[in-house]
Amino acid sequence: MGYSYKSYSDTKEVFKKFVNAAEGQAVYGISRSHIMEMAKKAGAVYKVGNTALINTEIFEAYLEQFKENPVPLPKYIVDKTKLNK
């Protein structure tokens, strides 16, 4: 039995509240060492025995501070493949 989701937002309802570094790496596309460093800065790390878990709600709130406004595209986009001919 498998699930077929189109995007991360489709999985938000079934997503775990706590993930380990490997799961966080797969979800956020950030290396394990970088995600642990950021999670520590966010205060989202919970130690359970030898395992470090990341609270995704706290971590995502921390990630929001890095959000950048979108940059509008130029009016005319040059097709570089046509320039080489």
mmCIF file of N, CA and C in Angstrom:
data_model
loop_
_atom_site.group_PDB
_atom_site.id
_atom_site.type_symbol
_atom_site.label_atom_id
_atom_site.label_comp_id
_atom_site.label_asym_id
_atom_site.label_seq_id
_atom_site.Cartn_x
_atom_site.Cartn_y
_atom_site.Cartn_z
ATOM 1 N N MET A 1 0.851 -1.170 0.000
ATOM 2 C CA MET A 1 0.000 0.000 0.000
ATOM 3 C C MET A 1 0.896 1.233 0.000
ATOM 4 N N GLY A 2 0.757 2.071 -1.010
ATOM 5 C CA GLY A 2 1.576 3.271 -1.091
ATOM 6 C C GLY A 2 0.715 4.497 -1.273
ATOM 7 N N TYR A 3 1.331 5.609 -1.051
ATOM 8 C CA TYR A 3 0.646 6.880 -1.209
ATOM 9 C C TYR A 3 1.284 7.649 -2.352
ATOM 10 N N SER A 4 0.484 8.365 -3.082
ATOM 11 C CA SER A 4 0.987 9.164 -4.183
ATOM 12 C C SER A 4 0.588 10.610 -3.952
ATOM 13 N N TYR A 5 1.538 11.405 -3.489
ATOM 14 C CA TYR A 5 1.284 12.816 -3.230
ATOM 15 C C TYR A 5 2.002 13.653 -4.271
ATOM 16 N N LYS A 6 1.366 14.702 -4.713
ATOM 17 C CA LYS A 6 1.942 15.573 -5.730
ATOM 18 C C LYS A 6 2.986 16.512 -5.147
ATOM 19 N N SER A 7 2.768 17.003 -3.948
ATOM 20 C CA SER A 7 3.708 17.961 -3.374
ATOM 21 C C SER A 7 3.735 17.819 -1.853
ATOM 22 N N TYR A 8 4.688 18.534 -1.253
ATOM 23 C CA TYR A 8 4.846 18.512 0.201
ATOM 24 C C TYR A 8 3.584 18.994 0.900
ATOM 25 N N SER A 9 2.911 20.002 0.347
ATOM 26 C CA SER A 9 1.717 20.543 0.996
ATOM 27 C C SER A 9 0.590 19.511 1.054
ATOM 28 N N ASP A 10 0.586 18.546 0.120
ATOM 29 C CA ASP A 10 -0.422 17.484 0.150
ATOM 30 C C ASP A 10 -0.207 16.543 1.332
ATOM 31 N N THR A 11 1.011 16.461 1.828
ATOM 32 C CA THR A 11 1.329 15.539 2.918
ATOM 33 C C THR A 11 1.266 16.202 4.283
ATOM 34 N N LYS A 12 0.954 17.480 4.340
ATOM 35 C CA LYS A 12 0.997 18.235 5.591
ATOM 36 C C LYS A 12 0.109 17.599 6.668
ATOM 37 N N GLU A 13 -1.024 17.032 6.295
ATOM 38 C CA GLU A 13 -1.942 16.450 7.278
ATOM 39 C C GLU A 13 -1.425 15.130 7.835
ATOM 40 N N VAL A 14 -0.590 14.409 7.094
ATOM 41 C CA VAL A 14 -0.091 13.111 7.553
ATOM 42 C C VAL A 14 1.371 13.188 7.967
ATOM 43 N N PHE A 15 1.923 14.379 8.017
ATOM 44 C CA PHE A 15 3.332 14.570 8.335
ATOM 45 C C PHE A 15 3.568 14.433 9.836
ATOM 46 N N LYS A 16 4.712 13.878 10.220
ATOM 47 C CA LYS A 16 5.057 13.700 11.626
ATOM 48 C C LYS A 16 5.388 15.037 12.285
ATOM 49 N N LYS A 17 5.157 15.113 13.581
ATOM 50 C CA LYS A 17 5.518 16.313 14.334
ATOM 51 C C LYS A 17 7.016 16.316 14.628
ATOM 52 N N PHE A 18 7.606 15.147 14.829
ATOM 53 C CA PHE A 18 9.035 15.023 15.109
ATOM 54 C C PHE A 18 9.686 14.153 14.041
ATOM 55 N N VAL A 19 10.840 14.584 13.546
ATOM 56 C CA VAL A 19 11.604 13.805 12.573
ATOM 57 C C VAL A 19 13.054 13.748 13.036
ATOM 58 N N ASN A 20 13.770 12.706 12.587
ATOM 59 C CA ASN A 20 15.204 12.666 12.867
ATOM 60 C C ASN A 20 15.937 13.386 11.733
ATOM 61 N N ALA A 21 17.250 13.464 11.815
ATOM 62 C CA ALA A 21 18.024 14.229 10.836
ATOM 63 C C ALA A 21 17.894 13.658 9.427
ATOM 64 N N ALA A 22 17.862 12.331 9.298
ATOM 65 C CA ALA A 22 17.750 11.714 7.974
ATOM 66 C C ALA A 22 16.399 12.025 7.335
ATOM 67 N N GLU A 23 15.333 11.946 8.127
ATOM 68 C CA GLU A 23 14.003 12.275 7.603
ATOM 69 C C GLU A 23 13.911 13.762 7.266
ATOM 70 N N GLY A 24 14.487 14.593 8.114
ATOM 71 C CA GLY A 24 14.496 16.031 7.852
ATOM 72 C C GLY A 24 15.265 16.369 6.595
ATOM 73 N N GLN A 25 16.340 15.639 6.348
ATOM 74 C CA GLN A 25 17.124 15.839 5.139
ATOM 75 C C GLN A 25 16.277 15.550 3.905
ATOM 76 N N ALA A 26 15.497 14.479 3.939
ATOM 77 C CA ALA A 26 14.651 14.121 2.806
ATOM 78 C C ALA A 26 13.523 15.127 2.600
ATOM 79 N N VAL A 27 12.943 15.616 3.680
ATOM 80 C CA VAL A 27 11.804 16.531 3.580
ATOM 81 C C VAL A 27 12.227 17.923 3.144
ATOM 82 N N TYR A 28 13.276 18.453 3.774
ATOM 83 C CA TYR A 28 13.645 19.849 3.552
ATOM 84 C C TYR A 28 14.737 20.039 2.507
ATOM 85 N N GLY A 29 15.399 18.966 2.088
ATOM 86 C CA GLY A 29 16.443 19.082 1.082
ATOM 87 C C GLY A 29 17.688 19.780 1.603
ATOM 88 N N ILE A 30 17.974 19.624 2.882
ATOM 89 C CA ILE A 30 19.135 20.236 3.523
ATOM 90 C C ILE A 30 19.993 19.102 4.078
ATOM 91 N N SER A 31 21.312 19.259 4.061
ATOM 92 C CA SER A 31 22.189 18.208 4.580
ATOM 93 C C SER A 31 21.913 17.961 6.066
ATOM 94 N N ARG A 32 22.275 16.773 6.524
ATOM 95 C CA ARG A 32 22.023 16.401 7.926
ATOM 96 C C ARG A 32 22.705 17.356 8.895
ATOM 97 N N SER A 33 23.962 17.675 8.625
ATOM 98 C CA SER A 33 24.687 18.556 9.547
ATOM 99 C C SER A 33 24.081 19.957 9.559
ATOM 100 N N HIS A 34 23.669 20.440 8.399
ATOM 101 C CA HIS A 34 23.088 21.789 8.322
ATOM 102 C C HIS A 34 21.711 21.832 8.989
ATOM 103 N N ILE A 35 20.913 20.789 8.796
ATOM 104 C CA ILE A 35 19.576 20.785 9.407
ATOM 105 C C ILE A 35 19.689 20.702 10.930
ATOM 106 N N MET A 36 20.665 19.947 11.447
ATOM 107 C CA MET A 36 20.840 19.866 12.897
ATOM 108 C C MET A 36 21.340 21.191 13.463
ATOM 109 N N GLU A 37 22.226 21.851 12.737
ATOM 110 C CA GLU A 37 22.729 23.156 13.169
ATOM 111 C C GLU A 37 21.590 24.177 13.231
ATOM 112 N N MET A 38 20.752 24.197 12.199
ATOM 113 C CA MET A 38 19.627 25.135 12.164
ATOM 114 C C MET A 38 18.590 24.795 13.229
ATOM 115 N N ALA A 39 18.337 23.500 13.436
ATOM 116 C CA ALA A 39 17.352 23.080 14.435
ATOM 117 C C ALA A 39 17.807 23.457 15.842
ATOM 118 N N LYS A 40 19.102 23.365 16.107
ATOM 119 C CA LYS A 40 19.629 23.771 17.415
ATOM 120 C C LYS A 40 19.445 25.271 17.624
ATOM 121 N N LYS A 41 19.709 26.062 16.577
ATOM 122 C CA LYS A 41 19.516 27.512 16.673
ATOM 123 C C LYS A 41 18.052 27.859 16.900
ATOM 124 N N ALA A 42 17.157 27.045 16.316
ATOM 125 C CA ALA A 42 15.722 27.288 16.456
ATOM 126 C C ALA A 42 15.187 26.812 17.798
ATOM 127 N N GLY A 43 15.947 25.986 18.496
ATOM 128 C CA GLY A 43 15.466 25.404 19.749
ATOM 129 C C GLY A 43 14.470 24.289 19.506
ATOM 130 N N ALA A 44 14.630 23.584 18.383
ATOM 131 C CA ALA A 44 13.682 22.547 17.989
ATOM 132 C C ALA A 44 14.216 21.137 18.199
ATOM 133 N N VAL A 45 15.362 20.987 18.856
ATOM 134 C CA VAL A 45 15.971 19.665 19.034
ATOM 135 C C VAL A 45 15.561 19.076 20.377
ATOM 136 N N TYR A 46 15.103 17.837 20.342
ATOM 137 C CA TYR A 46 14.736 17.080 21.541
ATOM 138 C C TYR A 46 15.601 15.827 21.569
ATOM 139 N N LYS A 47 16.317 15.596 22.668
ATOM 140 C CA LYS A 47 17.146 14.409 22.800
ATOM 141 C C LYS A 47 16.348 13.321 23.518
ATOM 142 N N VAL A 48 16.247 12.161 22.876
ATOM 143 C CA VAL A 48 15.593 10.996 23.461
ATOM 144 C C VAL A 48 16.615 9.868 23.411
ATOM 145 N N GLY A 49 17.266 9.617 24.536
ATOM 146 C CA GLY A 49 18.349 8.635 24.548
ATOM 147 C C GLY A 49 19.489 9.133 23.676
ATOM 148 N N ASN A 50 19.885 8.316 22.694
ATOM 149 C CA ASN A 50 20.938 8.708 21.757
ATOM 150 C C ASN A 50 20.380 9.336 20.488
ATOM 151 N N THR A 51 19.089 9.515 20.426
ATOM 152 C CA THR A 51 18.443 10.040 19.229
ATOM 153 C C THR A 51 18.090 11.508 19.405
ATOM 154 N N ALA A 52 18.358 12.277 18.375
ATOM 155 C CA ALA A 52 17.966 13.688 18.365
ATOM 156 C C ALA A 52 16.776 13.837 17.424
ATOM 157 N N LEU A 53 15.679 14.358 17.949
ATOM 158 C CA LEU A 53 14.484 14.575 17.141
ATOM 159 C C LEU A 53 14.273 16.068 16.934
ATOM 160 N N ILE A 54 13.719 16.420 15.778
ATOM 161 C CA ILE A 54 13.474 17.819 15.433
ATOM 162 C C ILE A 54 11.975 18.052 15.417
ATOM 163 N N ASN A 55 11.516 19.042 16.169
ATOM 164 C CA ASN A 55 10.108 19.436 16.166
ATOM 165 C C ASN A 55 9.880 20.244 14.892
ATOM 166 N N THR A 56 9.090 19.692 13.966
ATOM 167 C CA THR A 56 8.913 20.326 12.658
ATOM 168 C C THR A 56 8.150 21.640 12.744
ATOM 169 N N GLU A 57 7.246 21.775 13.706
ATOM 170 C CA GLU A 57 6.482 23.023 13.825
ATOM 171 C C GLU A 57 7.397 24.183 14.212
ATOM 172 N N ILE A 58 8.265 23.957 15.188
ATOM 173 C CA ILE A 58 9.211 24.993 15.616
ATOM 174 C C ILE A 58 10.219 25.271 14.507
ATOM 175 N N PHE A 59 10.703 24.205 13.864
ATOM 176 C CA PHE A 59 11.706 24.350 12.811
ATOM 177 C C PHE A 59 11.153 25.133 11.621
ATOM 178 N N GLU A 60 9.918 24.849 11.216
ATOM 179 C CA GLU A 60 9.330 25.566 10.083
ATOM 180 C C GLU A 60 9.066 27.026 10.414
ATOM 181 N N ALA A 61 8.702 27.310 11.656
ATOM 182 C CA ALA A 61 8.530 28.710 12.065
ATOM 183 C C ALA A 61 9.873 29.438 11.993
ATOM 184 N N TYR A 62 10.949 28.755 12.366
ATOM 185 C CA TYR A 62 12.293 29.329 12.276
ATOM 186 C C TYR A 62 12.687 29.556 10.817
ATOM 187 N N LEU A 63 12.348 28.609 9.942
ATOM 188 C CA LEU A 63 12.683 28.743 8.523
ATOM 189 C C LEU A 63 12.003 29.943 7.871
ATOM 190 N N GLU A 64 10.846 30.326 8.362
ATOM 191 C CA GLU A 64 10.108 31.449 7.777
ATOM 192 C C GLU A 64 10.892 32.757 7.828
ATOM 193 N N GLN A 65 11.811 32.898 8.761
ATOM 194 C CA GLN A 65 12.578 34.143 8.840
ATOM 195 C C GLN A 65 13.559 34.282 7.677
ATOM 196 N N PHE A 66 13.824 33.202 6.951
ATOM 197 C CA PHE A 66 14.731 33.245 5.810
ATOM 198 C C PHE A 66 13.996 33.440 4.488
ATOM 199 N N LYS A 67 12.709 33.612 4.542
ATOM 200 C CA LYS A 67 11.902 33.763 3.333
ATOM 201 C C LYS A 67 12.290 35.045 2.603
ATOM 202 N N GLU A 68 12.454 34.931 1.288
ATOM 203 C CA GLU A 68 12.770 36.086 0.458
ATOM 204 C C GLU A 68 11.588 36.393 -0.443
ATOM 205 N N ASN A 69 11.403 37.654 -0.732
ATOM 206 C CA ASN A 69 10.335 38.051 -1.640
ATOM 207 C C ASN A 69 10.691 37.623 -3.060
ATOM 208 N N PRO A 70 9.694 37.227 -3.841
ATOM 209 C CA PRO A 70 9.974 36.805 -5.214
ATOM 210 C C PRO A 70 10.461 37.977 -6.060
ATOM 211 N N VAL A 71 11.345 37.668 -6.979
ATOM 212 C CA VAL A 71 11.877 38.684 -7.883
ATOM 213 C C VAL A 71 11.121 38.575 -9.201
ATOM 214 N N PRO A 72 10.560 39.685 -9.692
ATOM 215 C CA PRO A 72 9.826 39.599 -10.958
ATOM 216 C C PRO A 72 10.766 39.299 -12.123
ATOM 217 N N LEU A 73 10.265 38.556 -13.082
ATOM 218 C CA LEU A 73 11.046 38.232 -14.267
ATOM 219 C C LEU A 73 11.161 39.464 -15.157
ATOM 220 N N PRO A 74 12.241 39.553 -15.929
ATOM 221 C CA PRO A 74 12.341 40.684 -16.856
ATOM 222 C C PRO A 74 11.248 40.602 -17.912
ATOM 223 N N LYS A 75 10.938 41.761 -18.497
ATOM 224 C CA LYS A 75 9.845 41.811 -19.466
ATOM 225 C C LYS A 75 10.138 40.921 -20.666
ATOM 226 N N TYR A 76 11.376 40.952 -21.138
ATOM 227 C CA TYR A 76 11.751 40.145 -22.292
ATOM 228 C C TYR A 76 12.810 39.145 -21.866
ATOM 229 N N ILE A 77 12.522 37.887 -22.083
ATOM 230 C CA ILE A 77 13.469 36.836 -21.741
ATOM 231 C C ILE A 77 14.162 36.403 -23.024
ATOM 232 N N VAL A 78 15.476 36.459 -23.034
ATOM 233 C CA VAL A 78 16.252 36.119 -24.216
ATOM 234 C C VAL A 78 16.458 34.616 -24.254
ATOM 235 N N ASP A 79 16.183 34.013 -25.406
ATOM 236 C CA ASP A 79 16.411 32.588 -25.601
ATOM 237 C C ASP A 79 17.860 32.404 -26.042
ATOM 238 N N LYS A 80 18.716 31.898 -25.166
ATOM 239 C CA LYS A 80 20.143 31.783 -25.449
ATOM 240 C C LYS A 80 20.441 30.774 -26.550
ATOM 241 N N THR A 81 19.553 29.816 -26.780
ATOM 242 C CA THR A 81 19.794 28.839 -27.841
ATOM 243 C C THR A 81 19.714 29.497 -29.210
ATOM 244 N N LYS A 82 18.907 30.529 -29.362
ATOM 245 C CA LYS A 82 18.786 31.228 -30.647
ATOM 246 C C LYS A 82 19.970 32.162 -30.887
ATOM 247 N N LEU A 83 20.647 32.601 -29.837
ATOM 248 C CA LEU A 83 21.788 33.500 -29.992
ATOM 249 C C LEU A 83 23.004 32.787 -30.569
ATOM 250 N N ASN A 84 23.139 31.494 -30.311
ATOM 251 C CA ASN A 84 24.305 30.736 -30.767
ATOM 252 C C ASN A 84 24.243 30.382 -32.242
ATOM 253 N N LYS A 85 23.122 30.578 -32.902
ATOM 254 C CA LYS A 85 22.974 30.182 -34.314
ATOM 255 C C LYS A 85 23.505 31.212 -35.249
#
